[in-house]
């Protein structure tokens, strides 16, 4: 069954409310805090950065998710990452959760926290606390509330990122909705951004985590903007169970349907991050097919979307396909370069660049036209088997350098 | 003993002659071929790219070096990489070697070949052959000849790269001289460029290779410009033995003296590549010390010089030290972030940024002044042990994007 996006975000599933505010953390006065609240206790699943340097909120959420006592709220700030902040960083998480717990009348250890922004600075707790109360008073399940929350978690993002689907499970309508942020410090190996996904599906905590881990592998772990795996990467999935479908407790057809819908929502969100990569002008989609194993295809595809030289060539609309083969070559995955058929494709057409690893004659003009579209796909066929994987990235531009030469000022 | 550079390049050691020419391979009409010739048969050592996609000349040289029959000449072209060119690429190597062998009256399998430039295009063999004869007729051991050869192997390099030292072994003066090129597609894991080093030391083939492999590990494998490991990376070391020192056949004091001098020459060459990284404005030197193992220190140091975000911050003279800790964190090497003392240093001064992983107060003005120098060093002290390693990179600039968005035109 093909999933279709519906209008909506984190408040699309039953029981979820959102709020946001400008708490004075961002220097420009923009919205910088978001709150998510569930009318009932949720099961929670999470995946977190593999970076050895983990921000305090990552450690806080890992603990809460692993304890499985149920969560009911999430407080997120943008502007300051609360990373490399030591014991005071953990204190800031605890104080944030405590303040939200008091405002919402729920237990402190049912409050998840998340931060994104500059590393090494302390959170301004006065702003955070004031923001929490403002948000607690304005929680809403409206479309506008989820839109504003998605905007409030942005840093260098240029567009807010939301997605939602609805599916039928056991005769009941079930929703999955999500919002995420991420534009720089984006590189495979756990999510590389913040993503908060909600659902009203009734599903066991174990399968909720399993489905999320599988979905993350094929979505957030397959995007790269700049090769930098963040200290704060977090994906959280909360289920309220309010859809009242028969509880999913085994990997049956309902589980498959749920997993596919979850994959679809997360792929949509992950692609929106790659497409909004800092300074980028194009989404770069790389599919490696004909692989012997999926893992091999994934490593090769990720290596291509991560190559600075390939990304710069895409920015220049230059069909410098040698850089694609080169990036596959240093990926660490084995393959036979003399077997590779390489194609580029976009709304402007399709072109085969190599056959069995050798250049084919092609029109540079056609190639440039294909590479000038907003979404460009490269397909490498290894002709070894039936496994395939897709990774998403973006071009490397002057603006990326601008943004990151001067991020803090 | 501290080694000192002397004026000279590949013709500094006895027995080596060089030549160069503009053979019409580069569109701009610049010098694009170099030849190196030894008056006697040389022992040869080599290290080559780890990229699965290996250019034809890499395969050719690997074969010749492994056979240990002795080599006497090297022909290098810049402009076209002869990579992804299949069987015809290998034919081009054979034809090149054959033509040089005839012109120089030496065996075909004593001729090494090397190429650098655009991937996927065939070598223009007419130009190559004409160039070979022009060079064979103009070989010289003059300083000028080695200078011009170093210039002829450049692609996007902005300066030619040479180094030479002399040492005393068993009462005899021994020379080591080298030239290299490399500016983009530069990333640790074998050399990531072309480097040709000559010596008149008398040393067994086995120890020649051992010394080279050790030297490469600490020099060319510790530089990164853009994370792209090239298809053509090659380091060759030829020894003529004409210094007439007692042959080095075991790892004695003479071997140590030779190894240290070789390290020094290669470190000088490797740093000159990082300092000439495409579009860069500063050499970025990163030392990780206080490590439990050297390998751990090397992985951490390389991760920092490879981080796009850190490189962009350096370009902006922005002491965004969180990005340095972040890059250490995703390197794959283990360490305790809460122990790290971080310093930046240059001709303009020295500043401690963190103590035990936490921010110290510092003057942004001082930091900016330190980061505005031509060479900037970051030192991370893990406080775990006594091992250390240094890696070299450069900043990420608008010009890098310019160069690589439009390399082929």
Coordinates of N, CA and C in Angstrom, one line a residue, chain A residues 50-54 83-89 118-121 184-186 226-231 278 306-310 312-323 325-330 332-338 357-359 362 364 396-409, chain B residues 50-54 83-89 118-121 184-186 226-231 278 306-310 312-323 325-330 332-338 357-359 362 364 396-409:
Chain A
X50 N 25.6 8.9 18.0 CA 26.7 8.0 18.3 C 28.0 8.8 18.7
X51 N 27.9 10.1 18.7 CA 29.1 10.9 19.0 C 29.4 10.6 20.5
X52 N 30.7 10.5 20.7 CA 31.2 10.3 22.1 C 30.9 11.5 23.0
X53 N 30.9 12.6 22.4 CA 30.5 13.9 23.1 C 29.0 14.0 22.9
X54 N 28.3 13.6 24.0 CA 26.8 13.7 24.0 C 26.3 14.8 24.8
X83 N 25.5 21.4 25.1 CA 26.5 20.3 25.0 C 27.9 20.8 25.5
X84 N 28.7 19.9 26.0 CA 30.0 20.3 26.6 C 29.7 21.3 27.8
X85 N 28.7 21.0 28.6 CA 28.4 21.8 29.7 C 28.4 21.1 31.0
X86 N 28.9 19.9 31.0 CA 29.2 19.1 32.2 C 28.0 18.9 33.1
X87 N 28.3 18.9 34.4 CA 27.3 18.7 35.4 C 26.2 19.8 35.4
X88 N 26.6 21.0 35.1 CA 25.6 22.1 35.1 C 24.6 21.8 33.9
X89 N 25.1 21.2 32.8 CA 24.2 20.9 31.7 C 23.2 19.9 32.2
X118 N 24.4 26.4 19.6 CA 25.8 26.6 19.9 C 26.3 25.6 21.0
X119 N 27.4 25.0 20.8 CA 28.0 24.1 21.8 C 28.8 24.9 22.8
X120 N 28.7 24.5 24.1 CA 29.6 25.0 25.1 C 29.1 26.2 25.9
X121 N 27.9 26.7 25.6 CA 27.4 27.8 26.4 C 26.3 27.3 27.3
X184 N 22.7 21.9 9.3 CA 24.2 21.7 9.3 C 24.5 20.7 10.4
X185 N 25.8 20.3 10.5 CA 26.2 19.2 11.4 C 25.4 18.0 11.2
X186 N 25.2 17.7 9.9 CA 24.3 16.6 9.5 C 25.1 15.5 8.8
X226 N 27.1 17.7 5.8 CA 28.5 18.1 5.9 C 29.5 17.1 6.5
X227 N 29.0 15.9 6.8 CA 29.9 15.0 7.4 C 30.1 15.1 8.9
X228 N 29.5 16.1 9.5 CA 29.7 16.3 10.9 C 28.5 15.7 11.7
X229 N 28.8 14.6 12.5 CA 27.8 14.0 13.3 C 27.6 14.8 14.6
X230 N 26.5 15.3 14.8 CA 26.2 16.2 15.9 C 26.3 15.6 17.3
X231 N 26.5 16.4 18.3 CA 26.5 15.9 19.7 C 25.0 15.8 20.3
X278 N 22.5 23.4 4.8 CA 23.0 24.7 4.9 C 23.5 25.3 3.5
X306 N 28.3 12.2 0.6 CA 29.2 12.9 1.6 C 30.4 13.5 1.0
X307 N 30.7 13.3 -0.3 CA 31.9 13.7 -0.9 C 31.9 15.2 -1.3
X308 N 32.8 16.0 -0.7 CA 32.8 17.4 -0.9 C 33.0 17.7 -2.4
X309 N 33.8 16.9 -3.0 CA 34.1 17.2 -4.5 C 32.9 16.9 -5.3
X310 N 32.1 15.9 -5.0 CA 30.9 15.6 -5.8 C 29.9 16.7 -5.5
X312 N 30.4 19.8 -4.7 CA 30.8 21.0 -5.3 C 30.5 20.9 -6.8
X313 N 30.7 19.7 -7.4 CA 30.5 19.5 -8.8 C 29.0 19.7 -9.1
X314 N 28.1 19.2 -8.2 CA 26.7 19.3 -8.4 C 26.3 20.8 -8.3
X315 N 26.9 21.5 -7.4 CA 26.7 23.0 -7.3 C 27.0 23.7 -8.7
X316 N 28.1 23.2 -9.3 CA 28.5 23.8 -10.6 C 27.8 23.1 -11.8
X317 N 26.8 22.3 -11.5 CA 26.1 21.6 -12.6 C 27.0 20.9 -13.5
X318 N 28.1 20.3 -13.0 CA 29.1 19.7 -13.7 C 29.1 18.2 -13.6
X319 N 28.9 17.5 -14.7 CA 28.7 16.0 -14.7 C 30.1 15.3 -14.5
X320 N 30.8 15.7 -13.4 CA 32.1 15.1 -13.1 C 31.9 13.8 -12.5
X321 N 31.5 12.8 -13.3 CA 31.1 11.5 -12.8 C 32.3 10.7 -12.1
X322 N 33.6 11.1 -12.5 CA 34.7 10.4 -11.9 C 34.7 10.6 -10.4
X323 N 34.2 11.7 -10.0 CA 34.2 12.0 -8.5 C 33.2 11.0 -7.8
X325 N 32.5 7.9 -8.8 CA 33.2 6.6 -8.7 C 34.3 6.6 -7.7
X326 N 35.0 7.8 -7.7 CA 36.1 7.9 -6.7 C 35.5 7.8 -5.3
X327 N 34.4 8.5 -5.0 CA 33.8 8.5 -3.7 C 33.3 7.1 -3.3
X328 N 32.8 6.3 -4.3 CA 32.4 4.9 -4.0 C 33.7 4.1 -3.7
X329 N 34.8 4.4 -4.4 CA 36.0 3.7 -4.2 C 36.6 3.8 -2.8
X330 N 36.5 5.0 -2.2 CA 37.1 5.1 -0.9 C 36.1 4.9 0.3
X332 N 35.0 2.2 1.6 CA 35.3 1.1 2.5 C 34.5 -0.1 2.1
X333 N 33.5 0.0 1.2 CA 32.8 -1.1 0.7 C 33.4 -1.6 -0.6
X334 N 33.4 -2.9 -0.7 CA 34.0 -3.5 -1.9 C 33.0 -3.6 -3.1
X335 N 33.5 -3.4 -4.3 CA 32.7 -3.6 -5.5 C 33.6 -3.6 -6.7
X336 N 33.1 -3.9 -7.8 CA 34.0 -4.0 -9.0 C 33.7 -2.7 -9.8
X337 N 34.7 -1.8 -9.8 CA 34.5 -0.5 -10.6 C 34.3 -0.8 -12.1
X338 N 34.8 -1.8 -12.6 CA 34.6 -2.1 -14.0 C 33.3 -2.7 -14.4
X357 N 31.8 0.9 -15.9 CA 32.9 1.7 -15.4 C 33.6 2.6 -16.4
X358 N 33.2 2.6 -17.6 CA 33.8 3.4 -18.6 C 32.9 4.5 -19.1
X359 N 33.5 5.6 -19.5 CA 32.8 6.8 -20.0 C 32.0 6.5 -21.2
X362 N 28.3 11.6 -24.1 CA 27.0 12.2 -23.8 C 27.1 13.7 -24.0
X364 N 27.2 17.3 -22.9 CA 27.4 18.1 -21.7 C 26.2 19.0 -21.4
X396 N 27.4 21.5 -2.3 CA 28.3 22.4 -1.4 C 28.4 23.7 -2.1
X397 N 28.0 24.8 -1.4 CA 27.9 26.1 -2.0 C 28.7 27.2 -1.2
X398 N 28.8 28.3 -1.9 CA 29.4 29.5 -1.2 C 28.7 29.8 0.1
X399 N 27.4 29.6 0.0 CA 26.6 30.0 1.2 C 26.8 29.1 2.4
X400 N 27.1 27.8 2.1 CA 27.5 26.9 3.2 C 28.7 27.5 4.0
X401 N 29.7 28.0 3.2 CA 30.9 28.5 3.8 C 30.5 29.8 4.6
X402 N 29.7 30.7 4.0 CA 29.2 31.9 4.6 C 28.6 31.6 6.0
X403 N 27.7 30.6 6.0 CA 26.9 30.3 7.2 C 27.8 29.8 8.3
X404 N 28.8 29.0 7.9 CA 29.6 28.3 8.9 C 30.9 29.0 9.3
X405 N 31.3 30.0 8.5 CA 32.4 30.8 8.8 C 32.1 31.7 10.0
X406 N 30.8 31.9 10.1 CA 30.4 33.0 11.0 C 29.1 32.7 11.7
X407 N 29.0 31.4 12.2 CA 27.7 31.0 12.8 C 27.3 31.6 14.1
X408 N 28.4 31.9 14.9 CA 28.0 32.4 16.3 C 27.7 33.8 16.4
X409 N 28.1 34.6 15.4 CA 27.9 36.1 15.5 C 26.5 36.5 15.0
Chain B
X50 N 44.4 3.6 -1.2 CA 43.6 2.5 -0.7 C 42.2 2.5 -1.4
X51 N 42.0 3.5 -2.3 CA 40.7 3.6 -3.0 C 40.5 2.3 -3.9
X52 N 39.3 1.7 -3.8 CA 39.0 0.5 -4.6 C 39.2 0.9 -6.1
X53 N 38.8 2.1 -6.5 CA 39.0 2.5 -7.9 C 40.4 3.1 -8.0
X54 N 41.3 2.2 -8.6 CA 42.7 2.6 -8.7 C 43.0 3.0 -10.2
X83 N 42.3 7.5 -14.9 CA 41.6 6.7 -14.0 C 40.2 6.4 -14.6
X84 N 39.6 5.2 -14.3 CA 38.4 4.8 -14.9 C 38.5 4.7 -16.4
X85 N 39.6 4.2 -16.8 CA 39.9 4.1 -18.3 C 40.1 2.7 -18.7
X86 N 39.9 1.7 -17.8 CA 39.9 0.3 -18.1 C 41.1 -0.2 -18.8
X87 N 40.9 -1.2 -19.7 CA 42.1 -1.8 -20.4 C 42.9 -0.8 -21.2
X88 N 42.2 0.2 -21.8 CA 42.9 1.2 -22.6 C 43.8 2.0 -21.7
X89 N 43.4 2.2 -20.5 CA 44.2 2.9 -19.5 C 45.5 2.2 -19.3
X118 N 41.9 15.0 -14.5 CA 40.5 14.6 -14.6 C 40.3 13.1 -14.7
X119 N 39.3 12.6 -14.1 CA 39.1 11.1 -14.1 C 38.2 10.8 -15.4
X120 N 38.5 9.7 -16.0 CA 37.6 9.1 -17.0 C 37.9 9.5 -18.4
X121 N 38.9 10.3 -18.6 CA 39.2 10.7 -20.0 C 40.5 9.9 -20.4
X184 N 43.6 19.3 -4.0 CA 42.2 18.8 -3.8 C 42.3 17.3 -3.8
X185 N 41.1 16.7 -3.5 CA 41.0 15.2 -3.4 C 42.1 14.7 -2.5
X186 N 42.2 15.4 -1.4 CA 43.3 15.1 -0.4 C 42.7 14.6 0.9
X226 N 40.0 17.7 1.8 CA 38.5 17.7 1.6 C 37.9 16.3 1.9
X227 N 38.6 15.4 2.4 CA 38.0 14.1 2.7 C 37.8 13.2 1.6
X228 N 38.3 13.6 0.4 CA 38.2 12.7 -0.8 C 39.5 12.0 -1.0
X229 N 39.6 10.7 -0.8 CA 40.8 9.9 -1.1 C 40.9 9.6 -2.6
X230 N 41.9 10.1 -3.2 CA 42.0 10.0 -4.7 C 42.2 8.6 -5.2
X231 N 41.9 8.4 -6.5 CA 42.2 7.2 -7.2 C 43.6 7.0 -7.6
X278 N 43.1 23.4 -1.7 CA 42.4 24.2 -2.7 C 41.6 25.3 -2.1
X306 N 39.5 17.2 9.4 CA 38.6 16.8 8.3 C 37.2 17.4 8.4
X307 N 36.9 18.0 9.5 CA 35.6 18.5 9.8 C 35.3 19.8 9.0
X308 N 34.3 19.7 8.1 CA 33.9 20.9 7.3 C 33.5 22.1 8.2
X309 N 32.8 21.8 9.3 CA 32.4 22.9 10.2 C 33.6 23.5 10.9
X310 N 34.5 22.7 11.3 CA 35.7 23.3 12.0 C 36.5 24.1 10.9
X312 N 35.4 25.6 8.2 CA 34.7 26.8 7.9 C 34.8 27.9 9.0
X313 N 34.8 27.4 10.3 CA 35.0 28.3 11.4 C 36.4 28.9 11.4
X314 N 37.4 28.1 11.0 CA 38.8 28.6 10.9 C 38.8 29.7 9.8
X315 N 38.2 29.5 8.7 CA 38.1 30.5 7.7 C 37.5 31.8 8.2
X316 N 36.5 31.7 9.1 CA 35.9 32.9 9.6 C 36.6 33.4 10.9
X317 N 37.8 32.8 11.2 CA 38.5 33.2 12.4 C 37.7 33.2 13.6
X318 N 36.8 32.1 13.7 CA 35.9 32.0 14.8 C 36.3 30.9 15.7
X319 N 36.5 31.2 17.0 CA 37.0 30.2 17.9 C 35.8 29.3 18.4
X320 N 35.2 28.6 17.4 CA 34.0 27.8 17.7 C 34.5 26.4 18.2
X321 N 35.1 26.4 19.4 CA 35.8 25.2 19.8 C 34.8 24.0 20.0
X322 N 33.5 24.2 20.2 CA 32.6 23.1 20.3 C 32.7 22.2 19.1
X323 N 32.9 22.8 17.9 CA 33.1 21.9 16.7 C 34.3 21.0 16.7
X325 N 35.6 19.7 19.6 CA 35.2 18.6 20.5 C 34.2 17.7 19.8
X326 N 33.3 18.3 19.0 CA 32.3 17.5 18.3 C 33.0 16.5 17.3
X327 N 33.9 17.1 16.6 CA 34.6 16.3 15.6 C 35.5 15.2 16.2
X328 N 36.0 15.4 17.4 CA 36.7 14.4 18.1 C 35.7 13.3 18.5
X329 N 34.5 13.8 18.9 CA 33.5 12.8 19.4 C 33.0 11.8 18.4
X330 N 32.9 12.3 17.1 CA 32.4 11.3 16.1 C 33.5 10.6 15.3
X332 N 35.2 8.1 16.1 CA 35.3 6.6 16.2 C 36.3 6.2 17.3
X333 N 37.2 7.1 17.7 CA 38.1 6.8 18.8 C 37.5 7.2 20.1
X334 N 37.8 6.4 21.1 CA 37.2 6.7 22.5 C 38.1 7.7 23.2
X335 N 37.5 8.5 24.1 CA 38.2 9.4 25.0 C 37.1 10.0 25.9
X336 N 37.6 10.6 27.0 CA 36.7 11.2 27.9 C 36.6 12.7 27.6
X337 N 35.5 13.2 27.1 CA 35.3 14.6 26.7 C 35.5 15.5 28.0
X338 N 35.1 15.0 29.1 CA 35.2 15.8 30.3 C 36.6 15.9 30.9
X357 N 37.1 19.8 29.4 CA 35.9 19.8 28.6 C 35.0 20.9 28.7
X358 N 35.3 21.9 29.6 CA 34.4 23.0 29.9 C 35.0 24.3 29.4
X359 N 34.1 25.2 28.9 CA 34.6 26.5 28.4 C 35.3 27.3 29.5
X362 N 37.5 33.6 27.8 CA 38.6 34.1 27.0 C 38.2 35.3 26.2
X364 N 37.5 37.1 22.9 CA 37.2 36.7 21.5 C 38.1 37.4 20.6
X396 N 38.1 25.9 5.0 CA 37.2 25.7 3.9 C 36.7 27.0 3.5
X397 N 36.9 27.4 2.2 CA 36.7 28.7 1.8 C 35.7 28.8 0.6
X398 N 35.3 30.0 0.3 CA 34.5 30.2 -1.0 C 35.3 29.7 -2.2
X399 N 36.6 29.9 -2.1 CA 37.4 29.6 -3.3 C 37.5 28.1 -3.5
X400 N 37.4 27.3 -2.4 CA 37.4 25.8 -2.6 C 36.1 25.5 -3.5
X401 N 35.0 26.1 -3.1 CA 33.8 25.8 -3.8 C 33.9 26.3 -5.3
X402 N 34.5 27.5 -5.5 CA 34.7 28.0 -6.9 C 35.5 27.0 -7.7
X403 N 36.6 26.5 -7.1 CA 37.5 25.7 -7.9 C 36.8 24.4 -8.2
X404 N 36.1 23.8 -7.3 CA 35.5 22.5 -7.5 C 34.1 22.4 -8.1
X405 N 33.5 23.6 -8.2 CA 32.2 23.6 -8.9 C 32.5 23.6 -10.4
X406 N 33.7 23.9 -10.8 CA 33.9 24.1 -12.2 C 35.3 23.7 -12.6
X407 N 35.7 22.5 -12.1 CA 37.1 22.1 -12.3 C 37.4 21.8 -13.7
X408 N 36.5 21.2 -14.4 CA 36.8 20.7 -15.7 C 36.8 21.7 -16.8
X409 N 36.2 22.8 -16.6 CA 36.1 23.8 -17.7 C 37.3 24.7 -17.8

